[in-house]
Coordinates of C-alpha atoms and ligand atoms in Angstrom, one line a residue:
M1 CA 0.0 0.0 0.0
S2 CA 1.1 3.5 -0.8
R3 CA 0.4 4.6 2.8
D4 CA 3.0 2.2 4.3
L5 CA 5.6 3.3 1.8
V6 CA 4.8 7.0 2.5
E7 CA 5.1 6.4 6.2
R8 CA 8.4 4.7 5.8
W9 CA 10.0 7.3 3.4
V10 CA 8.4 10.7 3.8
R11 CA 10.1 12.6 6.7
P12 CA 7.9 12.6 9.8
E13 CA 8.1 16.4 10.1
I14 CA 6.7 16.7 6.6
R15 CA 3.9 14.2 7.2
A16 CA 3.0 16.1 10.4
L17 CA 2.4 19.4 8.4
A18 CA -0.8 20.8 7.1
A19 CA -0.2 22.1 3.5
Y20 CA -0.3 25.9 3.1
G21 CA -4.1 26.4 2.8
V22 CA -5.5 28.9 0.3
P23 CA -9.3 29.3 0.7
D24 CA -11.5 29.5 -2.4
A25 CA -12.4 33.2 -2.9
S26 CA -14.6 32.9 -5.9
G27 CA -17.4 35.5 -5.8
L28 CA -16.0 37.1 -2.7
I29 CA -14.4 40.5 -2.0
K30 CA -10.9 39.3 -1.4
L31 CA -9.2 41.0 1.5
D32 CA -7.2 38.1 2.9
A33 CA -3.9 38.0 1.0
M34 CA -2.4 41.6 0.8
E35 CA -3.0 41.9 -2.9
N36 CA -3.2 45.3 -4.6
P37 CA -6.9 45.8 -5.5
Y38 CA -6.3 48.0 -8.5
T39 CA -6.0 46.9 -12.1
W40 CA -4.2 48.6 -15.0
P41 CA -5.5 51.4 -17.2
R42 CA -6.9 49.9 -20.5
A43 CA -4.2 51.5 -22.7
M44 CA -1.5 50.1 -20.5
V45 CA -2.9 46.6 -20.8
E46 CA -3.0 47.0 -24.6
E47 CA 0.6 48.1 -24.7
W48 CA 1.6 45.2 -22.4
L49 CA -0.1 42.7 -24.7
E50 CA 2.0 44.1 -27.6
V51 CA 5.2 43.4 -25.5
L52 CA 4.0 39.8 -24.8
R53 CA 3.4 39.2 -28.5
A54 CA 7.1 39.3 -29.1
V55 CA 8.2 37.1 -26.2
P56 CA 9.8 33.9 -27.5
V57 CA 8.1 31.3 -25.3
N58 CA 9.8 28.5 -27.3
R59 CA 13.1 29.6 -25.8
Y60 CA 14.4 29.2 -22.2
P61 CA 14.4 32.4 -20.3
D62 CA 17.6 34.6 -20.0
P63 CA 19.1 33.0 -16.8
A64 CA 20.9 36.2 -15.8
A65 CA 17.9 38.5 -16.5
K66 CA 20.3 41.4 -16.9
P67 CA 17.9 44.0 -18.3
L68 CA 15.3 43.2 -15.6
K69 CA 17.9 43.5 -12.9
R70 CA 19.1 46.8 -14.2
A71 CA 15.5 48.1 -14.1
L72 CA 15.1 46.8 -10.6
V73 CA 18.3 48.4 -9.3
E74 CA 17.1 51.7 -10.7
A75 CA 13.6 51.4 -9.3
I76 CA 14.5 50.5 -5.8
G77 CA 17.7 52.7 -5.6
A78 CA 20.0 49.9 -4.5
P79 CA 23.2 51.2 -3.1
G80 CA 26.4 51.1 -5.2
G81 CA 28.2 47.8 -5.2
A82 CA 25.1 45.8 -4.2
E83 CA 23.9 43.1 -6.5
I84 CA 20.6 41.4 -7.0
L85 CA 19.4 37.8 -7.0
L86 CA 16.0 37.0 -8.3
G87 CA 13.5 34.5 -7.0
N88 CA 10.2 33.1 -8.1
G89 CA 8.6 35.2 -5.4
S90 CA 10.6 36.0 -2.3
D91 CA 9.4 32.7 -0.9
E92 CA 11.8 31.0 -3.3
L93 CA 14.7 33.3 -2.1
I94 CA 14.0 32.3 1.5
Q95 CA 14.2 28.7 0.3
M96 CA 17.5 29.3 -1.5
I97 CA 19.0 30.9 1.7
A98 CA 17.8 28.0 3.8
L99 CA 19.1 25.4 1.4
A100 CA 22.5 27.0 1.2
L101 CA 22.9 27.4 5.0
S102 CA 21.3 24.1 6.2
R103 CA 23.3 21.6 8.1
P104 CA 22.2 19.3 11.0
G105 CA 21.8 21.3 14.2
R106 CA 21.7 24.7 12.5
T107 CA 19.0 27.2 13.3
L108 CA 16.8 29.8 11.5
L109 CA 15.5 32.4 13.9
A110 CA 12.6 34.9 13.6
P111 CA 10.4 36.9 15.9
E112 CA 6.8 35.7 16.4
P113 CA 4.1 36.2 15.4
G114 CA 5.8 36.5 12.0
F115 CA 5.7 35.4 8.4
V116 CA 4.7 31.6 8.5
M117 CA 7.0 30.7 5.5
Y118 CA 10.1 31.2 7.6
R119 CA 9.1 28.4 9.9
M120 CA 7.9 26.1 7.0
I121 CA 10.9 26.6 4.8
A122 CA 13.3 26.0 7.7
L123 CA 11.6 22.7 8.2
F124 CA 11.6 21.8 4.5
A125 CA 15.4 22.5 4.3
G126 CA 16.2 20.6 7.6
L127 CA 17.0 23.7 9.7
E128 CA 15.8 24.0 13.2
Y129 CA 13.4 26.9 13.7
V130 CA 13.4 29.2 16.7
G131 CA 10.5 31.7 17.1
V132 CA 11.2 34.5 19.6
P133 CA 8.0 36.1 21.0
L134 CA 7.5 39.8 20.4
R135 CA 6.3 42.1 23.2
G136 CA 2.7 41.4 23.9
E137 CA 1.4 45.0 24.2
D138 CA 2.7 46.5 21.0
F139 CA 4.5 43.8 19.0
A140 CA 7.9 45.5 19.5
L141 CA 11.0 43.4 19.5
D142 CA 11.7 41.9 22.9
M143 CA 15.4 42.7 22.9
D144 CA 16.3 40.7 26.0
A145 CA 14.6 37.7 24.5
M146 CA 16.3 38.2 21.1
R147 CA 19.8 38.7 22.6
A148 CA 19.3 35.6 24.8
A149 CA 18.1 33.5 21.8
I150 CA 20.9 34.6 19.5
E151 CA 23.4 33.8 22.3
R152 CA 21.9 30.4 22.9
H153 CA 21.2 29.2 19.3
R154 CA 23.9 31.0 17.3
P155 CA 21.5 31.1 14.3
A156 CA 22.7 30.5 10.7
A157 CA 20.0 33.0 9.6
I158 CA 17.7 35.6 11.2
F159 CA 14.7 36.9 9.3
L160 CA 13.2 40.3 10.3
A161 CA 10.1 41.4 8.3
Y162 CA 10.1 45.2 8.1
P163 CA 7.1 46.0 8.4
N164 CA 6.2 42.7 10.1
N165 CA 3.4 40.4 8.8
P166 CA 0.9 39.8 10.4
T167 CA 1.3 42.7 12.9
G168 CA 1.9 45.5 10.4
N169 CA 4.4 47.5 12.5
L170 CA 8.0 48.6 11.9
W171 CA 10.6 47.8 14.5
D172 CA 13.0 50.3 16.0
E173 CA 15.9 50.9 13.6
A174 CA 18.6 51.1 16.3
E175 CA 17.4 47.8 17.8
I176 CA 17.6 46.1 14.4
G177 CA 21.1 47.5 14.0
E178 CA 22.1 46.0 17.3
L179 CA 20.7 42.6 16.2
I180 CA 22.6 42.7 12.9
A181 CA 25.8 43.3 14.9
L182 CA 25.0 40.5 17.3
A183 CA 24.0 38.0 14.7
P184 CA 26.8 35.4 14.1
G185 CA 25.3 34.4 10.7
L186 CA 23.2 36.0 8.0
L187 CA 20.5 38.6 8.9
V188 CA 17.8 39.1 6.2
I189 CA 15.5 42.2 6.3
D190 CA 12.3 41.2 4.5
E191 CA 10.9 44.4 3.0
A192 CA 7.9 42.8 1.3
Y193 CA 5.7 45.9 2.3
A194 CA 8.2 48.6 1.4
P195 CA 5.7 50.3 -1.0
F196 CA 3.4 51.0 2.0
A197 CA 6.0 51.7 4.6
Q198 CA 8.0 54.5 2.9
R199 CA 10.9 53.4 5.1
S200 CA 13.7 51.1 4.3
L201 CA 16.8 49.7 5.8
L202 CA 18.6 49.4 2.4
H203 CA 21.0 52.1 3.5
L204 CA 22.4 49.7 6.2
L205 CA 23.8 47.3 3.5
G206 CA 27.2 49.0 3.3
E207 CA 27.6 48.9 7.1
F208 CA 27.2 45.2 7.8
P209 CA 28.9 42.2 6.0
N210 CA 26.1 39.8 7.2
L211 CA 23.1 41.8 6.0
L212 CA 20.8 41.1 3.0
V213 CA 17.6 43.0 2.1
M214 CA 14.7 41.2 0.4
R215 CA 11.9 42.8 -1.6
T216 CA 9.1 41.5 -3.7
L217 CA 6.8 42.9 -6.5
S218 CA 3.9 40.9 -5.1
K219 CA 2.4 43.4 -2.6
L220 CA 3.1 46.3 -5.1
G221 CA 0.6 44.8 -7.4
L222 CA 2.3 42.0 -9.3
A223 CA 1.5 39.0 -7.1
G224 CA 0.6 36.9 -10.1
L225 CA 4.0 37.3 -11.7
R226 CA 6.0 35.8 -8.8
L227 CA 9.1 38.0 -8.6
G228 CA 11.2 38.5 -5.5
L229 CA 14.7 40.0 -5.1
L230 CA 17.5 39.8 -2.7
I231 CA 19.9 42.7 -2.5
G232 CA 23.4 42.6 -1.0
A233 CA 27.1 41.8 -1.4
P234 CA 28.1 39.8 -4.4
E235 CA 30.0 37.4 -2.1
W236 CA 26.7 36.2 -0.5
L237 CA 24.6 36.3 -3.7
G238 CA 27.2 34.4 -5.7
E239 CA 26.9 31.4 -3.4
L240 CA 23.2 31.6 -3.0
D241 CA 22.9 31.7 -6.8
K242 CA 24.3 28.2 -7.0
V243 CA 21.2 26.7 -5.4
R244 CA 18.9 28.6 -7.7
L245 CA 17.2 26.5 -10.4
P246 CA 18.6 27.8 -13.7
Y247 CA 15.4 29.2 -15.3
N248 CA 13.5 30.2 -12.2
I249 CA 12.2 33.5 -13.6
N250 CA 10.1 32.7 -16.7
V251 CA 10.0 34.7 -19.9
L252 CA 6.5 36.2 -19.3
T253 CA 7.5 37.4 -15.8
Q254 CA 10.7 38.9 -17.1
A255 CA 9.0 40.8 -19.9
S256 CA 6.0 41.8 -17.8
A257 CA 8.0 43.0 -14.8
E258 CA 10.3 45.1 -17.0
F259 CA 7.2 46.6 -18.6
A260 CA 5.6 47.3 -15.3
L261 CA 8.8 49.0 -14.0
A262 CA 8.7 51.3 -17.0
H263 CA 5.2 52.3 -15.8
R264 CA 6.1 52.8 -12.2
A265 CA 4.0 56.0 -11.8
V266 CA 0.9 53.9 -12.2
F267 CA 1.9 51.7 -9.2
D268 CA 3.1 54.6 -7.1
E269 CA -0.3 56.2 -7.5
Q270 CA -2.1 52.9 -6.6
T271 CA 0.0 52.4 -3.5
R272 CA -0.5 56.0 -2.5
R273 CA -4.3 55.4 -2.6
V274 CA -3.9 52.2 -0.6
R275 CA -1.9 54.0 2.1
E276 CA -4.6 56.7 2.2
A277 CA -7.4 54.1 2.5
R278 CA -5.4 52.3 5.2
E279 CA -5.4 55.4 7.4
A280 CA -9.2 55.9 6.9
L281 CA -9.9 52.2 7.6
Y282 CA -7.7 52.3 10.7
G283 CA -9.6 55.3 12.0
E284 CA -12.9 53.5 11.5
L285 CA -11.7 50.3 13.1
R286 CA -10.4 52.1 16.1
A287 CA -13.7 53.8 16.6
L288 CA -15.6 50.5 16.8
P289 CA -16.5 49.3 20.3
G290 CA -14.9 46.0 21.4
I291 CA -12.2 46.2 18.8
V292 CA -8.5 46.8 19.2
A293 CA -6.8 47.8 15.9
Y294 CA -3.1 47.9 15.6
P295 CA -1.3 50.7 13.7
S296 CA 0.1 49.5 10.4
D297 CA 2.8 50.5 8.0
A298 CA 1.7 47.8 5.5
N299 CA -1.4 47.3 3.3
F300 CA -3.3 45.3 6.0
I301 CA -4.5 45.9 9.5
L302 CA -4.4 43.5 12.4
F303 CA -7.3 43.8 14.8
R304 CA -8.5 42.0 17.9
V305 CA -12.1 41.2 18.7
T306 CA -13.9 40.1 21.9
P307 CA -12.4 36.9 23.3
G308 CA -13.9 33.8 21.6
E309 CA -15.6 35.8 18.8
A310 CA -13.0 35.7 15.9
G311 CA -14.4 32.6 14.2
R312 CA -17.9 33.9 14.3
V313 CA -17.0 37.4 13.1
C314 CA -14.9 36.0 10.2
A315 CA -17.8 33.6 9.2
A316 CA -20.3 36.4 9.3
L317 CA -18.1 38.5 7.0
R318 CA -17.7 35.6 4.6
E319 CA -21.4 35.0 4.6
G320 CA -21.8 38.7 3.6
G321 CA -19.3 38.2 0.8
V322 CA -16.0 39.4 2.3
L323 CA -13.0 37.1 2.8
I324 CA -10.4 38.2 5.5
K325 CA -7.8 36.1 7.5
N326 CA -8.7 34.6 10.8
L327 CA -5.4 34.4 12.8
D328 CA -7.1 33.1 16.0
P329 CA -6.3 29.4 15.2
A330 CA -2.6 30.3 15.5
G331 CA -3.3 31.1 19.2
G332 CA -0.8 32.8 21.5
A333 CA -0.4 36.5 20.8
L334 CA -2.8 36.1 17.9
A335 CA -5.7 34.8 19.9
D336 CA -8.9 36.6 18.8
C337 CA -7.1 38.4 16.0
L338 CA -8.2 39.0 12.4
R339 CA -6.3 40.6 9.6
V340 CA -7.9 42.6 6.8
T341 CA -6.1 43.7 3.6
V342 CA -6.8 47.2 2.5
G343 CA -9.0 47.1 -0.6
L344 CA -10.7 49.6 -2.8
P345 CA -12.6 52.2 -0.9
E346 CA -15.9 50.5 -1.8
E347 CA -14.6 47.1 -0.6
N348 CA -13.5 48.6 2.7
R349 CA -16.9 50.2 3.1
V350 CA -18.7 46.8 2.6
F351 CA -16.2 45.2 5.0
L352 CA -16.9 47.8 7.7
E353 CA -20.6 47.6 7.3
L354 CA -20.6 43.8 7.7
L355 CA -18.2 44.0 10.6
R356 CA -20.4 46.5 12.4
G357 CA -23.3 44.2 11.9
A358 CA -21.4 41.2 13.2
L359 CA -20.2 42.8 16.5
Ligands
PLP401 C1 3.9 38.2 1.3 C2 5.2 38.1 2.0 C3 6.3 37.6 1.3 C4 6.1 36.7 0.1 O1 6.1 37.3 -1.0 P1 6.2 36.6 -2.5 O2 7.3 37.4 -3.1 O3 4.9 36.7 -3.0 O4 6.7 35.2 -2.3 C5 7.5 37.6 2.0 N1 7.6 38.1 3.2 C6 6.6 38.6 3.8 C7 6.7 39.2 5.2 C8 5.3 38.6 3.3 O5 4.2 39.1 3.9

């Protein structure tokens, strides 16, 4: 029987996992996955289709993706001397880092609650994972706990999401600087939400030999393309590049991302609107009785409802046609917490109306 063979050969830690669940969103207002709600102007779509017409899909992609990397360096303003490594989403870059550093007994460390892929990818790659709790009141770094965990585990890699997902906040820059200096191995700052934070730690790259900064085009509005980038010293990126599968960025993604970067103003305007809508939504959430909303520098807002009510509130929203993320099952600091992605003003209005009704 297959089952016996599976039990004998598939690693027990993999068998114990639940696969990364993506709920069916058909027919729903989708406010669960930090996507940009805006589409492109019609003329831009037509122009893009012209570009795609000329893409040679019978050929393998350019493995170095030089023109795309040039466009990215310019778009993000990477510091001189820094290079770029591309991933099929930043998830794939996390995987490359874990694969390159993994050895029995080595550790990957991140604050919690944090981005779930750090834990999952560590496990896939055979690294031990250590989650260090954030401060309960405001989700700031617990520096004593971080110092102690670094001392104790000597992690091969530390991941800091800036802003953090799912809490939405930026951590103190001086504290992050201290952690980079303390880290014996690599420290990766994951700036997936940079378009909404308007703050970045890219400028620290020249200061620390163990620092890499990660970005993605997903939250900017190109989640479907799957393109992430890692920025840092060529010494690190050259080694990580060896575990990259040769054609990881497909021809359609390369052509489309280059095209999109040439139309950056469109995305800048969209992210500006999302930031504006976030502030409005945060104000409305804060005013609701029985809700604690946490300030956010990303394109989502974490909020806490009355104890025991998260599942019911989430189901009522879904019943009304709005999908958000219930984080209560994760427990701990996320008990009774829900996370809503900032959508179009009209979508946010429907969400608020349903939420008011559900409370
Ligand atoms: C969404 C997210 C990513 C993953 O982005 P992809 O490039 O789409 O793989 C990485 N880090 C954080 C913190 C995220 O929230």
